[in-house]
mmCIF file with all atom_site columns, C-alpha atoms in Angstrom:
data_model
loop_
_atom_site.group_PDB
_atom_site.id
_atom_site.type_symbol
_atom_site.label_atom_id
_atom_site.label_alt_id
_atom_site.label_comp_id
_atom_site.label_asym_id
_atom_site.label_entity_id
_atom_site.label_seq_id
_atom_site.pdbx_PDB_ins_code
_atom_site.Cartn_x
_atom_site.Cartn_y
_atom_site.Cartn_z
_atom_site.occupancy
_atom_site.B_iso_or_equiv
_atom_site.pdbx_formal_charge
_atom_site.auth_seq_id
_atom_site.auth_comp_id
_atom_site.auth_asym_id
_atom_site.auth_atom_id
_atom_site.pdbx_PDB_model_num
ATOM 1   C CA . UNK A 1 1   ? 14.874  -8.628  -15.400 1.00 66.00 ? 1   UNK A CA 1
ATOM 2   C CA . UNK A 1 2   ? 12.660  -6.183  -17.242 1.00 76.00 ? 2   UNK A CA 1
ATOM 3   C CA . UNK A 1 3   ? 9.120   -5.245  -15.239 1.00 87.00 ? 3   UNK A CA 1
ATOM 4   C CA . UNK A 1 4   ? 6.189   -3.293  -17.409 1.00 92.00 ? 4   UNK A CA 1
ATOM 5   C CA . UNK A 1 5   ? 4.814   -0.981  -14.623 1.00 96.00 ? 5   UNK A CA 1
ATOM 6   C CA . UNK A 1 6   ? 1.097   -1.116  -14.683 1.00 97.00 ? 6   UNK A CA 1
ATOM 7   C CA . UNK A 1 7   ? 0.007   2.342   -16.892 1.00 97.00 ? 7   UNK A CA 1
ATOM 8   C CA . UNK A 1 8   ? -1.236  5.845   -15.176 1.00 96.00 ? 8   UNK A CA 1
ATOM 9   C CA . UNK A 1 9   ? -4.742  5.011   -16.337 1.00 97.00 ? 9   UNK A CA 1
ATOM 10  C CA . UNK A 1 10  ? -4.833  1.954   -13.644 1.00 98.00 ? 10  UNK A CA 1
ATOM 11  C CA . UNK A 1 11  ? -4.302  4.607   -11.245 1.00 98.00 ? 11  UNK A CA 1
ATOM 12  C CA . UNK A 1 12  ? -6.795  7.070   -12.596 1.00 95.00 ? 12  UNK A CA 1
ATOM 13  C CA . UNK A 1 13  ? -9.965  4.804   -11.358 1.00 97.00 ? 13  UNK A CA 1
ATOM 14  C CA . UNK A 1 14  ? -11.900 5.540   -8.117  1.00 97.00 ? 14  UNK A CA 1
ATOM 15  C CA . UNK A 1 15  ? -9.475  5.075   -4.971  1.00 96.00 ? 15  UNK A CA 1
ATOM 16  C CA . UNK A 1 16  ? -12.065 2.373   -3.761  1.00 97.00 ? 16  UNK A CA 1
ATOM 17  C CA . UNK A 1 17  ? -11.759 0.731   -7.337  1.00 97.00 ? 17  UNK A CA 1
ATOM 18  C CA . UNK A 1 18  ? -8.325  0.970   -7.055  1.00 98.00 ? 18  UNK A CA 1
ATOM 19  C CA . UNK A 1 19  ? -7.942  -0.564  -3.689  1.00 98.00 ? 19  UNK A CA 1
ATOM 20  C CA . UNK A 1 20  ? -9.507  -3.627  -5.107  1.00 98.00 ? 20  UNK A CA 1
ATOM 21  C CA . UNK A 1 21  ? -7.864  -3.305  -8.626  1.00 98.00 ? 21  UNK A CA 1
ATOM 22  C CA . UNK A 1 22  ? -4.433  -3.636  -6.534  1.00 98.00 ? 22  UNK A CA 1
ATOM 23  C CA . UNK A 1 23  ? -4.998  -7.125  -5.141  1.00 98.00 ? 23  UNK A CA 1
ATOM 24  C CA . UNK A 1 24  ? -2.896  -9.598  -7.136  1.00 98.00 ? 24  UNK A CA 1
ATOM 25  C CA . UNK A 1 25  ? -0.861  -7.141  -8.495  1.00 98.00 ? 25  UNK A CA 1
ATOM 26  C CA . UNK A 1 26  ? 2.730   -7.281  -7.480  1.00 98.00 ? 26  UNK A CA 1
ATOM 27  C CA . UNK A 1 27  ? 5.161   -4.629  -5.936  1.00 98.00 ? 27  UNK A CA 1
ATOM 28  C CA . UNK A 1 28  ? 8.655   -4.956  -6.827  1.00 98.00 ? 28  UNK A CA 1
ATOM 29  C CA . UNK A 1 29  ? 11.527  -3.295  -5.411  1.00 98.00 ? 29  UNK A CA 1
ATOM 30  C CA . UNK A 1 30  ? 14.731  -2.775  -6.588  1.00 97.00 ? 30  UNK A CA 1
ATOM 31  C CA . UNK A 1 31  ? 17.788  -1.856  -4.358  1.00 97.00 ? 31  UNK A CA 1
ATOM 32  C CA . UNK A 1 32  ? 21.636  -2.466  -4.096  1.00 96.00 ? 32  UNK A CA 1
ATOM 33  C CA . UNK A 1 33  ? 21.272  -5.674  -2.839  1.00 96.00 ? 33  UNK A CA 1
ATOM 34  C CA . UNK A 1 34  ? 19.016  -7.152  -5.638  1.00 97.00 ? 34  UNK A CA 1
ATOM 35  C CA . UNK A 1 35  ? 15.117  -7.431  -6.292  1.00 97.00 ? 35  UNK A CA 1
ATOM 36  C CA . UNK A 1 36  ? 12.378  -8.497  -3.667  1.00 98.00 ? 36  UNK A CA 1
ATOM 37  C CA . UNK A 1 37  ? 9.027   -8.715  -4.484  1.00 98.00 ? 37  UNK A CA 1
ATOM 38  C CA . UNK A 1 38  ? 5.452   -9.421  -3.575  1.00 98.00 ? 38  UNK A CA 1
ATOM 39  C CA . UNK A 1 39  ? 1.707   -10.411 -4.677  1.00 98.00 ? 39  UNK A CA 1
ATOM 40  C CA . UNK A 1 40  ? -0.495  -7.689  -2.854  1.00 98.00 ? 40  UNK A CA 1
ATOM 41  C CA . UNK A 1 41  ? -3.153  -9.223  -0.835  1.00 98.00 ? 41  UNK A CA 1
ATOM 42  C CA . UNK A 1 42  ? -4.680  -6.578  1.076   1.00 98.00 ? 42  UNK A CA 1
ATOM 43  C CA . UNK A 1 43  ? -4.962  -2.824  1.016   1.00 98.00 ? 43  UNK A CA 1
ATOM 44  C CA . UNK A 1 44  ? -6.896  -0.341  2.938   1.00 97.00 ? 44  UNK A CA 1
ATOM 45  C CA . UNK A 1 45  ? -8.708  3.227   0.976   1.00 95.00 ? 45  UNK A CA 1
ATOM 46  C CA . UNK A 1 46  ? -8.258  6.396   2.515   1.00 92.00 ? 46  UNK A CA 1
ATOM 47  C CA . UNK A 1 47  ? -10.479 9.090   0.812   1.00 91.00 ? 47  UNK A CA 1
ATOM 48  C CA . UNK A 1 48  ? -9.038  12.262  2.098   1.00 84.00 ? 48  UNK A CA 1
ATOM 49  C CA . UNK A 1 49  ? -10.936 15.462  3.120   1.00 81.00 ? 49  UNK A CA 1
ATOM 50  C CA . UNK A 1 50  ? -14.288 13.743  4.303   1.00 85.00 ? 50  UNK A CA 1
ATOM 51  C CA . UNK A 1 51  ? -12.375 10.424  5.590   1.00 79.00 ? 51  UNK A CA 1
ATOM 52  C CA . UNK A 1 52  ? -11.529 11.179  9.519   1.00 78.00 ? 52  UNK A CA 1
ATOM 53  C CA . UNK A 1 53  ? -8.768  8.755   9.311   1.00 79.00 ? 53  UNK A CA 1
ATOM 54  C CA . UNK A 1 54  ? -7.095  9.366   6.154   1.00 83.00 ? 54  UNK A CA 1
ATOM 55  C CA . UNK A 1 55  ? -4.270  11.704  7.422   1.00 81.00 ? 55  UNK A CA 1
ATOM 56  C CA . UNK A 1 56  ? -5.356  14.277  4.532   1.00 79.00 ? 56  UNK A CA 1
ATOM 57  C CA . UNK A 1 57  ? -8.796  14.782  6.600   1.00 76.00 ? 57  UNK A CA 1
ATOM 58  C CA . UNK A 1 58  ? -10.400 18.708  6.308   1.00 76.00 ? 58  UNK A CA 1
ATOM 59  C CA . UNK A 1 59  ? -7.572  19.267  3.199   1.00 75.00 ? 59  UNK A CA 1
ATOM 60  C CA . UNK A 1 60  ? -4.814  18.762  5.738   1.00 76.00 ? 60  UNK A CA 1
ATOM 61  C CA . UNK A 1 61  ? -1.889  20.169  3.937   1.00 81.00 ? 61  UNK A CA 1
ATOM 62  C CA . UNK A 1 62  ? 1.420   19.189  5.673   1.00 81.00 ? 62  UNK A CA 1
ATOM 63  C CA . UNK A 1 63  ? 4.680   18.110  5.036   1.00 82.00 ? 63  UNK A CA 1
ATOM 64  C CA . UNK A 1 64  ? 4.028   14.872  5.667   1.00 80.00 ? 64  UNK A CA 1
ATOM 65  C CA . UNK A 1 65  ? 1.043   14.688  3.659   1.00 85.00 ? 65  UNK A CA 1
ATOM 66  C CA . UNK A 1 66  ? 2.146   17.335  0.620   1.00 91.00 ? 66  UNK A CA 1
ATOM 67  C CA . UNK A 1 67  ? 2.358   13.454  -1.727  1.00 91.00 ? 67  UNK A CA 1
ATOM 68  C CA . UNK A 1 68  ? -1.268  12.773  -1.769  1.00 90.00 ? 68  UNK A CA 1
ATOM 69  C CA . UNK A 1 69  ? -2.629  16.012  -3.355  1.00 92.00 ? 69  UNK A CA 1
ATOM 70  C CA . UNK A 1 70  ? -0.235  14.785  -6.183  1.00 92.00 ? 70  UNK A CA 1
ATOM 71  C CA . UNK A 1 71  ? -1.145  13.006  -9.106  1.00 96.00 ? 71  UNK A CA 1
ATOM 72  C CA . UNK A 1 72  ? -2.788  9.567   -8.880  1.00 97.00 ? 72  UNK A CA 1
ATOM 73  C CA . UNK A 1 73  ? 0.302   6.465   -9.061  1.00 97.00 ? 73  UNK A CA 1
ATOM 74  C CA . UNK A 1 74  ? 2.561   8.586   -6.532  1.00 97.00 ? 74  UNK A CA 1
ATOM 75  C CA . UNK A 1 75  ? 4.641   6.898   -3.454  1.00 97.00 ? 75  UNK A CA 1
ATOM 76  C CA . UNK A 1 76  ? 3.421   8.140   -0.488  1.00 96.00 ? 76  UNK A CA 1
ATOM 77  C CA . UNK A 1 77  ? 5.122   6.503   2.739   1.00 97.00 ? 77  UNK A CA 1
ATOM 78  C CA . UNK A 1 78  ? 5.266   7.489   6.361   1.00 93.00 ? 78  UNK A CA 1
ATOM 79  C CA . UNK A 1 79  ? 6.965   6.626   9.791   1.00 92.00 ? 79  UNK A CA 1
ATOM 80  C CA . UNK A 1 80  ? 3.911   5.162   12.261  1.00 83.00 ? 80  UNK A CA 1
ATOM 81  C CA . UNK A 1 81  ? 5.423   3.905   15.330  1.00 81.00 ? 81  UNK A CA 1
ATOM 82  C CA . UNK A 1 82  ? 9.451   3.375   13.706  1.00 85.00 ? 82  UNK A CA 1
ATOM 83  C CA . UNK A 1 83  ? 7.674   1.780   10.727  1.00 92.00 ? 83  UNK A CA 1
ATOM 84  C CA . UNK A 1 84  ? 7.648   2.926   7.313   1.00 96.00 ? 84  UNK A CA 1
ATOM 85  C CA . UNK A 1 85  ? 4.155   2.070   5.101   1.00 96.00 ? 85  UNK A CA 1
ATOM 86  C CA . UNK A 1 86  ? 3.746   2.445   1.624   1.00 98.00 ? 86  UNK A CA 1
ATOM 87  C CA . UNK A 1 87  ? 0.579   3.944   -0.231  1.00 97.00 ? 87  UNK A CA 1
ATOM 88  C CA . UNK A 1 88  ? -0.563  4.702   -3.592  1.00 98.00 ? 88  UNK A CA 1
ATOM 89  C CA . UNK A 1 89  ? -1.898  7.971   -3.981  1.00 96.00 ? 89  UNK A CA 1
ATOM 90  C CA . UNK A 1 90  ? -5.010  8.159   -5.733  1.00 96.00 ? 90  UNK A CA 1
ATOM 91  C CA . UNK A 1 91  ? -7.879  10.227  -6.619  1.00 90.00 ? 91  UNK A CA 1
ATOM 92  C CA . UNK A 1 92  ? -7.411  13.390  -8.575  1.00 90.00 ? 92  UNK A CA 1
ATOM 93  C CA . UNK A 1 93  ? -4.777  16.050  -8.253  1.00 91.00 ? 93  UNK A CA 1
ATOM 94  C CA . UNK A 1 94  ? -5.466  18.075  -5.088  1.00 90.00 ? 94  UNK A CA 1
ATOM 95  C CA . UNK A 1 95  ? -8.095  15.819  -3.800  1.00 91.00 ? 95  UNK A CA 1
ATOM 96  C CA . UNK A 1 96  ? -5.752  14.108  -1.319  1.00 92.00 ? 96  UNK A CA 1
ATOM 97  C CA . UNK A 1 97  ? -6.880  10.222  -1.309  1.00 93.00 ? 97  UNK A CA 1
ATOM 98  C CA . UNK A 1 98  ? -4.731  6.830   -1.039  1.00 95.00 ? 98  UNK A CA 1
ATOM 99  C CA . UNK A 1 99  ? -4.472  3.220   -0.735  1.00 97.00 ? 99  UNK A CA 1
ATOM 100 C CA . UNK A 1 100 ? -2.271  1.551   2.286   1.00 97.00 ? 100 UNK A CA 1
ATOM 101 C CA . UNK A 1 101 ? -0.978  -1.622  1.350   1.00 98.00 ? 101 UNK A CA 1
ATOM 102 C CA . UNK A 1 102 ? -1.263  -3.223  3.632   1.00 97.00 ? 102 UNK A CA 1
ATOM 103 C CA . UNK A 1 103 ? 0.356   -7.332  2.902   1.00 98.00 ? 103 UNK A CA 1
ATOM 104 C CA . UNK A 1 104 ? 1.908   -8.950  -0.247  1.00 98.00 ? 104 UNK A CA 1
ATOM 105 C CA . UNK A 1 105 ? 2.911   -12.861 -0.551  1.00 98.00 ? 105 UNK A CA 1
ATOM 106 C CA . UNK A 1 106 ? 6.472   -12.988 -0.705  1.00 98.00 ? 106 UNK A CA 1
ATOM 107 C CA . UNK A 1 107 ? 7.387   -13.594 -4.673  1.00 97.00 ? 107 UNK A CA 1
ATOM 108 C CA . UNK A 1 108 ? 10.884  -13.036 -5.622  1.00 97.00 ? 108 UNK A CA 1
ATOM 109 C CA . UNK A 1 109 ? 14.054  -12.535 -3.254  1.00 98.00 ? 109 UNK A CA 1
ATOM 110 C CA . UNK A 1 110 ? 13.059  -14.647 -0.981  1.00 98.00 ? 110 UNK A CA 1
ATOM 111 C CA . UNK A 1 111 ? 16.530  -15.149 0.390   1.00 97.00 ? 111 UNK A CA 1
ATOM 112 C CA . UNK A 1 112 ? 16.844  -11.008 0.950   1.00 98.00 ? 112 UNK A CA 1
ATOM 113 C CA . UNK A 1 113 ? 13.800  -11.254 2.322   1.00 98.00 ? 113 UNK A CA 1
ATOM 114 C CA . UNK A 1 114 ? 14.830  -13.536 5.108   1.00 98.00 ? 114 UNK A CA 1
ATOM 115 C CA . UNK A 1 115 ? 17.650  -11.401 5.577   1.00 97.00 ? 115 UNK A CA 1
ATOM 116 C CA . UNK A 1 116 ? 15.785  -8.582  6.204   1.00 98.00 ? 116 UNK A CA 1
ATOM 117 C CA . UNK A 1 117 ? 13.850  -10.414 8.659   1.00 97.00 ? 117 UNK A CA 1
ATOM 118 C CA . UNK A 1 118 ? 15.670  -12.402 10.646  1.00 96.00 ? 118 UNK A CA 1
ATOM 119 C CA . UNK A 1 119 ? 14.035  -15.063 12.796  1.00 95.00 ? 119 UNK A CA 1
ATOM 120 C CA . UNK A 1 120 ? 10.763  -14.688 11.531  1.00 96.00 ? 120 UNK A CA 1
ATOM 121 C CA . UNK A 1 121 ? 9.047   -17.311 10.023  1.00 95.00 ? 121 UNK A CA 1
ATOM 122 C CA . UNK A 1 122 ? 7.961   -16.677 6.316   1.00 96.00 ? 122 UNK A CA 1
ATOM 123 C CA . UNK A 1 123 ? 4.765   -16.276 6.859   1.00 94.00 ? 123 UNK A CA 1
ATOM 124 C CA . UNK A 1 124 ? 5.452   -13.386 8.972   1.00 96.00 ? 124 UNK A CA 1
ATOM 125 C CA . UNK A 1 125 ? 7.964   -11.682 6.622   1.00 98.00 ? 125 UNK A CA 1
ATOM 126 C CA . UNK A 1 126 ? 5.360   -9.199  4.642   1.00 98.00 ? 126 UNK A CA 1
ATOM 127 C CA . UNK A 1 127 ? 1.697   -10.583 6.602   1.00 97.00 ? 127 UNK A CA 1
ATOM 128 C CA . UNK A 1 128 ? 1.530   -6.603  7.632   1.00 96.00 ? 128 UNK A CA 1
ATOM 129 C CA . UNK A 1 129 ? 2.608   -2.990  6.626   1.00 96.00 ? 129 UNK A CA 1
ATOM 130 C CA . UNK A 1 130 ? 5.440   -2.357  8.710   1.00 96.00 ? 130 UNK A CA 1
ATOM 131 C CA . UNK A 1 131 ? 6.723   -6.265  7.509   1.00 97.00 ? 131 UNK A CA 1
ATOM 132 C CA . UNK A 1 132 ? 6.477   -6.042  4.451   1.00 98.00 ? 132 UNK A CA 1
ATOM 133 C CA . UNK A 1 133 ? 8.492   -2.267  3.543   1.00 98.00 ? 133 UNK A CA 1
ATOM 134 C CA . UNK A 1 134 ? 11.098  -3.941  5.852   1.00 98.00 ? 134 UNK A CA 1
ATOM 135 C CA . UNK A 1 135 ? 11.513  -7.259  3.697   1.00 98.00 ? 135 UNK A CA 1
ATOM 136 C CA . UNK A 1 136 ? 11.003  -5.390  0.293   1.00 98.00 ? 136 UNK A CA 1
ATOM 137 C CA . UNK A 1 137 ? 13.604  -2.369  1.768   1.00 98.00 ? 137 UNK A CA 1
ATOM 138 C CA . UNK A 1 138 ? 11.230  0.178   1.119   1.00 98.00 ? 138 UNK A CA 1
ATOM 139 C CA . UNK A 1 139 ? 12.263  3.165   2.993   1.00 97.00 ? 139 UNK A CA 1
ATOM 140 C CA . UNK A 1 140 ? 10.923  6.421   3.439   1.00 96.00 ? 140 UNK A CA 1
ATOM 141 C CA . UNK A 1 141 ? 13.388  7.471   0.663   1.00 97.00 ? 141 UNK A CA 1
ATOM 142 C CA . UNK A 1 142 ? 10.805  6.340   -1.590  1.00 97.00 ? 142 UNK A CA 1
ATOM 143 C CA . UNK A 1 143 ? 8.501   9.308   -0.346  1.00 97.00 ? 143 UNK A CA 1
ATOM 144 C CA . UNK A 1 144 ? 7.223   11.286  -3.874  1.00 96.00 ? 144 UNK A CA 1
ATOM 145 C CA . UNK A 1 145 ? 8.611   8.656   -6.285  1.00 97.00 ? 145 UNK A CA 1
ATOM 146 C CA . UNK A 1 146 ? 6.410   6.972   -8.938  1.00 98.00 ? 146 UNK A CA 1
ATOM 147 C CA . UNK A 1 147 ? 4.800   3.801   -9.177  1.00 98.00 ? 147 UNK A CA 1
ATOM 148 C CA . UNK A 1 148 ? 5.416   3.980   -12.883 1.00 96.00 ? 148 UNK A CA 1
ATOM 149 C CA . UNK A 1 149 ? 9.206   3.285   -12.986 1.00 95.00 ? 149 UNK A CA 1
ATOM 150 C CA . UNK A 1 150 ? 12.320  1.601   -10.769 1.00 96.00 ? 150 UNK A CA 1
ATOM 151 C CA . UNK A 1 151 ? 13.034  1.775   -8.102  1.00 97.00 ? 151 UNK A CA 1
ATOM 152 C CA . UNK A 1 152 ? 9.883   1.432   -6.603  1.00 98.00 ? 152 UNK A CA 1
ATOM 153 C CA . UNK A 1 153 ? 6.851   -0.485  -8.840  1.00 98.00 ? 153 UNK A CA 1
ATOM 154 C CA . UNK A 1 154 ? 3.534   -2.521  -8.976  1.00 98.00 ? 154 UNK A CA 1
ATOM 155 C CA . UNK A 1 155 ? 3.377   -4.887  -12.278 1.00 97.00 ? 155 UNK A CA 1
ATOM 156 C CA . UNK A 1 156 ? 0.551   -6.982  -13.315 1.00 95.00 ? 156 UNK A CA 1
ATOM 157 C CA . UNK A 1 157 ? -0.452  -10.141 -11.396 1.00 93.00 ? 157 UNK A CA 1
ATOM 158 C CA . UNK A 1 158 ? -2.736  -12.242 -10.944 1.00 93.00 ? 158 UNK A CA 1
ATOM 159 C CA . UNK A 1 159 ? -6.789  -11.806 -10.575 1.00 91.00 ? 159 UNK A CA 1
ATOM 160 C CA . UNK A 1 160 ? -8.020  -13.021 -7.372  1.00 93.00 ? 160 UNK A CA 1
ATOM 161 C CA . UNK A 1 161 ? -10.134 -15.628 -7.024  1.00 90.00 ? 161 UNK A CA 1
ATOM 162 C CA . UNK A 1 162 ? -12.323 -13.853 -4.084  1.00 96.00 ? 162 UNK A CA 1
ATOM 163 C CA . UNK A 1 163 ? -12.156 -10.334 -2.255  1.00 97.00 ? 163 UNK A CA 1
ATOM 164 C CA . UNK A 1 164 ? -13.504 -9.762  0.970   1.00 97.00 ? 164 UNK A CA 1
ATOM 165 C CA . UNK A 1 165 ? -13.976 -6.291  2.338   1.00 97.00 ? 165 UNK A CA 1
ATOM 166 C CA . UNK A 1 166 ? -14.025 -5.239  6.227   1.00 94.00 ? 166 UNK A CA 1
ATOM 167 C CA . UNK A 1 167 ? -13.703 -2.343  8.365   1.00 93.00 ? 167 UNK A CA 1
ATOM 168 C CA . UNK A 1 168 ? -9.787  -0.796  8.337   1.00 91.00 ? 168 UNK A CA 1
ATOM 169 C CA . UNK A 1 169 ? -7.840  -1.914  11.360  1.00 88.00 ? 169 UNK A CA 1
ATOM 170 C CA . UNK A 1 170 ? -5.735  0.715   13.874  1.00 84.00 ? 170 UNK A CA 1
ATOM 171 C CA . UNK A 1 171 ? -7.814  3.474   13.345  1.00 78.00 ? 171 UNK A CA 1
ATOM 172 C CA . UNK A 1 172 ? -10.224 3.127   16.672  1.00 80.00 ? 172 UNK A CA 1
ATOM 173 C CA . UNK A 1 173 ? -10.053 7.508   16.633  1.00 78.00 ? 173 UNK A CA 1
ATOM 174 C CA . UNK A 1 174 ? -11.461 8.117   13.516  1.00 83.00 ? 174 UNK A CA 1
ATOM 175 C CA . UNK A 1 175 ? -15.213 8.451   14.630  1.00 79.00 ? 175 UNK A CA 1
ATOM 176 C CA . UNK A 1 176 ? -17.609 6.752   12.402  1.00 84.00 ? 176 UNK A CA 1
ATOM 177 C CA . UNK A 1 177 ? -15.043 6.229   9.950   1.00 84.00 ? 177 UNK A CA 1
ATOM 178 C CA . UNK A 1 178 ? -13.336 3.252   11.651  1.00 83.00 ? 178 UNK A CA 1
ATOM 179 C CA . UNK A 1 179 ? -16.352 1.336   10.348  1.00 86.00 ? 179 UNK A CA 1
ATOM 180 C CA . UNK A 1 180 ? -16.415 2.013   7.038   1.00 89.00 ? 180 UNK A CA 1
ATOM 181 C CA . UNK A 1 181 ? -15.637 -1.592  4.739   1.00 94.00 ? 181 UNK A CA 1
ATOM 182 C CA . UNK A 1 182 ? -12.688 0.239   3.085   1.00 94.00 ? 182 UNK A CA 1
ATOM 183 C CA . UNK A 1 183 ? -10.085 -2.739  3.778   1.00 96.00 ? 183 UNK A CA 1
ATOM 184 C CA . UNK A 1 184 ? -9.678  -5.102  0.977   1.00 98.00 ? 184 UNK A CA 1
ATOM 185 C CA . UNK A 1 185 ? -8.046  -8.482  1.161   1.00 98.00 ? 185 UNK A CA 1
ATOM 186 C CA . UNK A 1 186 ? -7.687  -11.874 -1.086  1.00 98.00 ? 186 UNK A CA 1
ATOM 187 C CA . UNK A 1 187 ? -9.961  -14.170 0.769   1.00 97.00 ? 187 UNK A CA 1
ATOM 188 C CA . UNK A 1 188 ? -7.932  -17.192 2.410   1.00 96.00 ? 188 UNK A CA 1
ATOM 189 C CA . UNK A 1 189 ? -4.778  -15.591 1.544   1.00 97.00 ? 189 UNK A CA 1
ATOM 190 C CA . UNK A 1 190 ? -2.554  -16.253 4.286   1.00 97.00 ? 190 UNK A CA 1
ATOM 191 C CA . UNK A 1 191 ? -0.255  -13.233 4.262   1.00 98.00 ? 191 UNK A CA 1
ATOM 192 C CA . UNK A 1 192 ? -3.107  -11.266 4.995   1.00 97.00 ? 192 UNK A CA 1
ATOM 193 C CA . UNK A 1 193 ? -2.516  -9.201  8.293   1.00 94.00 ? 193 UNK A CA 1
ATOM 194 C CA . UNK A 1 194 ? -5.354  -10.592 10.642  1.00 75.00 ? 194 UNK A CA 1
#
């Protein structure tokens, strides 16, 4: 099947634009074992050097983080607790921002998906981070790829009907910036992670 990556401009908006922009799009991933895919219902900003809870905060510059002072449409994932989550880097080159998605509906490969994760029900295949890079089979190989071509891609979906926005979740250290409305979600939706 032939997927038309969404273009660099979509990635060129504001990162809080952008976090909202992704909802409804869908993330595909392509591996040996065939195609899985999702609609993405809720993401999460991070806006880098003034955000204490984006892990770019003060201009960190680290291995880990060396992906989001890349151009805008970059992977950047991560290992948090034995679980690898996905981001799109955003903002400009060398101003270190990105968006954590954060749940996607299951779309196609629904039987890899339940392969991936055994003895869950559906519902909680992808309903979080961690989930839903384990049901897709996104790995931390995917680390400084580009959304803009296979493996690794997010296509146009559909518009949502309704967004709601609320404070991030997991980030109870991050001083005044765990209360910041920076986490996005498709109202109803019932992949969405809480």
């Amino acid at each position: 099947m032939e997927y038309t990556p969404m273009p660099p401009s979509f990635y060129e908006q504001p990162t809080l634009d952008l976090a909202k922009a992704l909802l409804g799009c869908v993330l595909v991933k392509e591996t040996e074992e065939g195609v899985a895919s999702g609609y993405i219902v809720e993401t999460e900003a991070y806006l880098g050097p003034e955000d204490r809870a984006a892990h770019s905060y003060g201009n960190r510059r680290t291995k880990r983080t060396e992906m989001m002072f890349h151009e805008a449409g970059r992977i950047y994932t991560y290992v948090m607790h034995t679980h690898c989550l996905v981001n799109v880097v955003s903002g400009e080159k060398e101003k270190p921002e990105a968006v954590l998605i954060r749940a996607v509906e299951p779309l196609d490969g629904l039987e890899l998906m339940a392969l991936r994760r055994p003895g869950h029900a559906m519902k909680n295949w992808t309903s979080g981070p961690g989930k839903l890079t384990k049901a897709l089979g996104i790995t931390m190989n995917d680390y400084g790829g580009s959304f803009l071509e296979p493996p690794l891609m997010i296509i146009e979906g559909d518009q949502p009907v309704e967004v709601m926005e609320g404070k991030r979740i997991g980030i109870d250290n991050s001083g005044e910036a765990r209360d910041y409305p920076w986490r996005f979600w498709i109202k109803d939706n019932p992949y969405v992670s809480k």
